CSV table of C-alpha atoms in Angstrom, one decimal:
chain,number,residue,atom,x,y,z
A,1,MET,CA,0.0,0.0,0.0
A,2,SER,CA,1.4,3.4,-1.0
A,3,SER,CA,2.1,6.3,1.4
A,4,SER,CA,-1.0,8.1,0.0
A,5,ASP,CA,-3.4,5.4,1.3
A,6,SER,CA,-2.0,4.1,4.5
A,7,LYS,CA,-3.8,6.1,7.1
A,8,CYS,CA,-5.9,4.9,10.1
A,9,PRO,CA,-8.8,7.4,10.2
A,10,VAL,CA,-12.5,7.0,9.6
A,11,HIS,CA,-14.8,9.0,7.3
A,12,SER,CA,-18.3,9.2,5.4
A,13,ASP,CA,-21.9,10.3,5.6
A,14,THR,CA,-24.1,7.2,5.5
A,15,ALA,CA,-25.1,5.4,8.7
A,16,ALA,CA,-28.2,6.4,10.6
A,17,ASP,CA,-26.6,5.9,14.1
A,18,SER,CA,-23.4,7.6,13.1
A,19,GLN,CA,-21.5,10.4,14.7
A,20,THR,CA,-19.7,13.0,12.6
A,21,LEU,CA,-16.2,13.8,13.9
A,22,GLN,CA,-13.9,16.5,12.9
A,23,PRO,CA,-10.4,17.0,14.4
A,24,ALA,CA,-9.0,20.4,15.3
A,25,LYS,CA,-8.5,22.8,12.4
A,26,GLY,CA,-5.2,22.5,10.6
A,27,THR,CA,-5.1,18.7,10.8
A,28,ALA,CA,-4.1,17.2,7.5
A,29,ASN,CA,-6.8,15.0,5.9
A,30,PRO,CA,-5.2,11.6,5.1
A,31,THR,CA,-6.8,9.1,2.7
A,32,ALA,CA,-8.8,6.3,4.4
A,33,ALA,CA,-7.6,2.8,4.8
A,34,SER,CA,-7.9,0.1,7.4
A,35,CYS,CA,-6.2,0.7,10.7
A,36,PRO,CA,-2.6,-0.6,10.7
A,37,VAL,CA,-2.7,-1.4,14.4
A,38,ASP,CA,-3.9,-5.0,14.6
A,39,HIS,CA,-6.0,-4.8,17.8
A,40,GLY,CA,-6.5,-8.6,17.5
A,41,GLU,CA,-2.9,-9.3,18.6
A,42,LEU,CA,-3.2,-8.5,22.3
A,43,ASN,CA,-0.9,-9.3,25.2
A,44,PRO,CA,-3.1,-11.5,27.5
A,45,LEU,CA,-1.4,-10.0,30.5
A,46,ASN,CA,-2.6,-6.4,30.0
A,47,LEU,CA,-4.8,-6.6,26.9
A,48,MET,CA,-2.6,-4.1,25.0
A,49,PRO,CA,-1.4,-4.5,21.4
A,50,ASN,CA,2.0,-6.2,21.2
A,51,LEU,CA,3.8,-3.5,19.3
A,52,PRO,CA,7.6,-2.9,19.5
A,53,GLN,CA,9.1,0.4,20.6
A,54,THR,CA,12.3,-0.2,18.8
A,55,ARG,CA,13.5,1.8,15.8
A,56,SER,CA,12.8,0.2,12.4
A,57,ALA,CA,15.8,-0.7,10.3
A,58,ASN,CA,14.7,1.6,7.4
A,59,GLN,CA,13.7,4.4,9.6
A,60,LYS,CA,15.3,7.8,8.9
A,61,THR,CA,14.0,10.0,11.8
A,62,THR,CA,13.5,9.5,15.5
A,63,LEU,CA,9.9,8.9,16.5
A,64,SER,CA,8.5,9.4,19.9
A,65,THR,CA,7.9,6.4,22.1
A,66,GLU,CA,5.6,8.2,24.5
A,67,ARG,CA,2.1,6.8,24.8
A,68,GLU,CA,-1.0,8.9,25.4
A,69,LEU,CA,-3.5,7.7,28.0
A,70,SER,CA,-7.1,7.5,26.8
A,71,SER,CA,-10.3,8.3,28.7
A,72,ILE,CA,-11.5,4.8,28.2
A,73,PRO,CA,-11.7,2.6,31.3
A,74,ARG,CA,-10.0,-0.7,30.9
A,75,SER,CA,-11.4,-4.0,32.2
A,76,THR,CA,-9.0,-6.8,33.0
A,77,HIS,CA,-11.8,-9.2,33.8
A,78,GLY,CA,-10.8,-12.7,32.9
A,79,ALA,CA,-7.1,-11.8,32.2
A,80,PRO,CA,-4.1,-12.3,34.5
A,81,LYS,CA,-2.6,-9.1,36.0
A,82,ASP,CA,0.7,-7.8,34.8
A,83,SER,CA,2.7,-6.8,37.8
A,84,SER,CA,4.5,-4.1,35.7
A,85,ASP,CA,1.2,-2.6,34.6
A,86,ASP,CA,1.3,-0.2,37.6
A,87,ASP,CA,-2.4,-0.6,38.2
A,88,GLN,CA,-3.2,1.5,35.2
A,89,ASN,CA,-7.0,1.5,34.7
A,90,VAL,CA,-7.4,3.1,31.3
A,91,TRP,CA,-6.4,2.1,27.8
A,92,GLU,CA,-3.1,3.4,26.5
A,93,TYR,CA,-2.7,4.4,22.8
A,94,PRO,CA,0.2,3.3,20.7
A,95,SER,CA,3.2,5.6,20.5
A,96,PRO,CA,4.2,7.1,17.1
A,97,GLN,CA,7.1,4.6,17.0
A,98,GLN,CA,4.7,1.7,17.6
A,99,PHE,CA,2.3,3.0,15.0
A,100,TYR,CA,5.1,3.3,12.5
A,101,ASN,CA,6.3,-0.2,13.2
A,102,ALA,CA,2.7,-1.5,12.7
A,103,LEU,CA,2.6,0.1,9.3
A,104,GLU,CA,6.0,-1.3,8.4
A,105,ARG,CA,5.0,-4.8,9.5
A,106,LYS,CA,2.0,-4.7,7.3
A,107,GLY,CA,3.9,-3.3,4.3
A,108,MET,CA,2.0,0.0,4.4
A,109,GLY,CA,4.6,2.5,3.5
A,110,VAL,CA,4.2,5.9,5.0
A,111,GLU,CA,6.1,9.2,5.3
A,112,GLU,CA,7.6,9.4,8.8
A,113,ASP,CA,6.6,13.0,9.2
A,114,GLU,CA,3.0,12.0,8.8
A,115,ILE,CA,3.0,9.6,11.8
A,116,ASP,CA,2.2,12.1,14.5
A,117,VAL,CA,-0.9,13.3,12.7
A,118,MET,CA,-2.0,9.8,12.0
A,119,VAL,CA,-1.7,8.9,15.7
A,120,GLN,CA,-3.7,12.0,16.7
A,121,ILE,CA,-6.5,11.0,14.3
A,122,HIS,CA,-6.4,7.4,15.5
A,123,ASN,CA,-6.8,8.5,19.1
A,124,PHE,CA,-9.4,11.2,18.3
A,125,LEU,CA,-11.6,8.6,16.6
A,126,ASN,CA,-11.4,6.1,19.5
A,127,GLU,CA,-12.4,8.8,21.9
A,128,GLY,CA,-15.4,9.6,19.7
A,129,ALA,CA,-16.4,6.0,19.4
A,130,TRP,CA,-16.3,5.6,23.2
A,131,GLU,CA,-18.6,8.6,23.6
A,132,GLN,CA,-21.1,6.9,21.4
A,133,VAL,CA,-20.8,3.7,23.4
A,134,LEU,CA,-21.6,5.6,26.5
A,135,LYS,CA,-24.7,7.1,24.9
A,136,TRP,CA,-26.0,3.6,24.0
A,137,GLU,CA,-25.2,2.4,27.5
A,138,GLY,CA,-27.2,5.3,28.9
A,139,LEU,CA,-30.4,3.8,27.4
A,140,GLN,CA,-30.1,0.8,29.7
A,141,LYS,CA,-32.9,0.5,32.3
A,142,ASN,CA,-30.5,-0.7,35.0
A,143,LYS,CA,-27.5,1.5,34.3
A,144,CYS,CA,-24.0,0.3,35.1
A,145,GLU,CA,-22.0,3.0,36.9
A,146,MET,CA,-18.7,2.1,35.4
A,147,ILE,CA,-18.6,0.8,31.8
A,148,LYS,CA,-15.2,-0.6,30.7
A,149,LEU,CA,-13.7,-1.7,27.5
A,150,THR,CA,-12.3,-5.3,27.8
A,151,ARG,CA,-10.9,-5.8,24.3
A,152,LEU,CA,-11.2,-4.7,20.7
A,153,GLN,CA,-10.8,-6.5,17.5
A,154,GLY,CA,-10.1,-5.0,14.0
A,155,ARG,CA,-12.1,-6.6,11.3
A,156,PRO,CA,-11.4,-4.5,8.2
A,157,HIS,CA,-12.3,-7.3,5.7
A,158,ASP,CA,-15.6,-8.3,7.4
A,159,LEU,CA,-18.6,-6.3,6.2
A,160,SER,CA,-21.3,-6.0,8.8
A,161,PRO,CA,-24.9,-6.8,7.7
A,162,LYS,CA,-26.0,-3.2,8.2
A,163,ALA,CA,-23.1,-1.8,6.2
A,164,ARG,CA,-23.8,-4.3,3.4
A,165,ILE,CA,-27.5,-3.2,3.3
A,166,LEU,CA,-26.6,0.5,3.3
A,167,SER,CA,-24.2,0.0,0.4
A,168,TRP,CA,-27.1,-1.1,-1.7
A,169,PHE,CA,-28.7,2.3,-1.4
A,170,ASN,CA,-25.8,4.7,-1.4
A,171,GLY,CA,-24.0,3.9,-4.6
A,172,GLY,CA,-22.0,1.0,-3.2
A,173,VAL,CA,-20.2,3.1,-0.6
A,174,ARG,CA,-18.8,0.8,2.1
A,175,PRO,CA,-16.9,1.4,5.3
A,176,PHE,CA,-13.1,1.2,4.9
A,177,ASP,CA,-12.7,-0.3,8.4
A,178,ARG,CA,-14.6,-2.1,11.1
A,179,HIS,CA,-13.9,-2.7,14.8
A,180,ASP,CA,-15.7,-4.9,17.3
A,181,TRP,CA,-15.5,-3.6,20.9
A,182,TYR,CA,-16.2,-5.9,23.8
A,183,VAL,CA,-17.6,-3.8,26.7
A,184,ASP,CA,-17.8,-4.9,30.4
A,185,ARG,CA,-21.2,-3.8,31.6
A,186,CYS,CA,-20.8,-4.6,35.3
A,187,GLY,CA,-19.9,-8.2,34.6
A,188,THR,CA,-21.9,-8.7,31.4
A,189,GLN,CA,-20.0,-8.6,28.1
A,190,VAL,CA,-21.6,-6.6,25.4
A,191,ARG,CA,-20.3,-6.4,21.8
A,192,TYR,CA,-20.4,-3.2,19.9
A,193,VAL,CA,-19.8,-2.9,16.1
A,194,ILE,CA,-18.2,0.2,14.7
A,195,ASP,CA,-18.1,0.9,11.0
A,196,TYR,CA,-15.8,3.6,9.7
A,197,TYR,CA,-16.7,5.7,6.6
A,198,GLU,CA,-14.9,8.3,4.6
A,199,ALA,CA,-16.6,11.7,4.2
A,200,PRO,CA,-15.5,14.7,2.1
A,201,ALA,CA,-13.1,17.0,3.9
A,202,GLU,CA,-14.2,20.5,4.9
A,203,GLY,CA,-11.4,22.6,3.4
A,204,ASP,CA,-8.1,21.2,4.8
A,205,ASN,CA,-9.9,19.6,7.7
A,206,PRO,CA,-10.8,15.9,7.8
A,207,VAL,CA,-14.3,14.8,8.6
A,208,PHE,CA,-15.2,11.3,9.8
A,209,ASN,CA,-18.4,9.4,10.5
A,210,LEU,CA,-18.6,6.5,12.9
A,211,ASP,CA,-21.6,4.1,12.9
A,212,VAL,CA,-21.5,2.7,16.5
A,213,ARG,CA,-24.2,0.3,17.7
A,214,PRO,CA,-24.5,-2.8,20.0
A,215,ALA,CA,-24.4,-6.0,18.0
A,216,LEU,CA,-27.6,-8.0,18.0
A,217,ASP,CA,-26.3,-10.7,20.3
A,218,SER,CA,-29.0,-10.3,23.0
A,219,PHE,CA,-32.5,-9.1,23.6
A,220,ASP,CA,-31.2,-6.1,25.5
A,221,SER,CA,-29.2,-5.0,22.5
A,222,LEU,CA,-32.3,-5.3,20.3
A,223,VAL,CA,-34.3,-3.2,22.8
A,224,SER,CA,-31.5,-0.6,22.8
A,225,ARG,CA,-31.6,-0.4,19.1
A,226,PHE,CA,-35.4,0.3,19.2
A,227,LYS,CA,-35.0,2.9,21.9
A,228,MET,CA,-32.3,4.8,20.0
A,229,LEU,CA,-34.8,5.3,17.1
A,230,PHE,CA,-36.8,7.5,19.4
A,231,ASN,CA,-34.0,9.1,21.3
A,232,LYS,CA,-33.9,12.9,20.9
A,233,ASP,CA,-30.4,13.5,22.3
């Protein structure tokens, strides 16, 4: 994949349950492609992606190894505790170096000076997706006081049923990426599906749409879908 199409954002204006996201002004608008960070490869000790912090052999510049903490609470339910984890209770985003190494591993060439912007967009979209998850969880009759994200799985090649149906009516437009997020609802696991679409940029600023909804794995999720149809917020 060339450097022009190796980004990890999310754009478009299709889905009914979607949220439109726009990073701060001045952020470059990269071309959409599936996320290079394979969220399916997780360390079972801390549920974090196994991404090296070492410099790549072909790398020309020094990239930061600092990792930004998200606002997303992290559940370790069912996984052994990593003693070096320092009791961290939120998810930690990949560093620019890890992000670059993930791109290199997948053969997705990219300019090194674009990595910082790509990481910012990646983190921005995850924060937006979590906000949508919380809105869905707010529809629950018996609300859980602390929703946590247990794990996430990238599924860029698996088209969700909703995305497939929508593509029949919008000129064949399909999401360029998909994630399944597994949420801990006070001991109950709930799967969320997130479809990522590309939307036209507004000037030099990228715009993204995320279609976030609970997977129809349970009756509660079906009820939540029905409630959201009449939700005015």
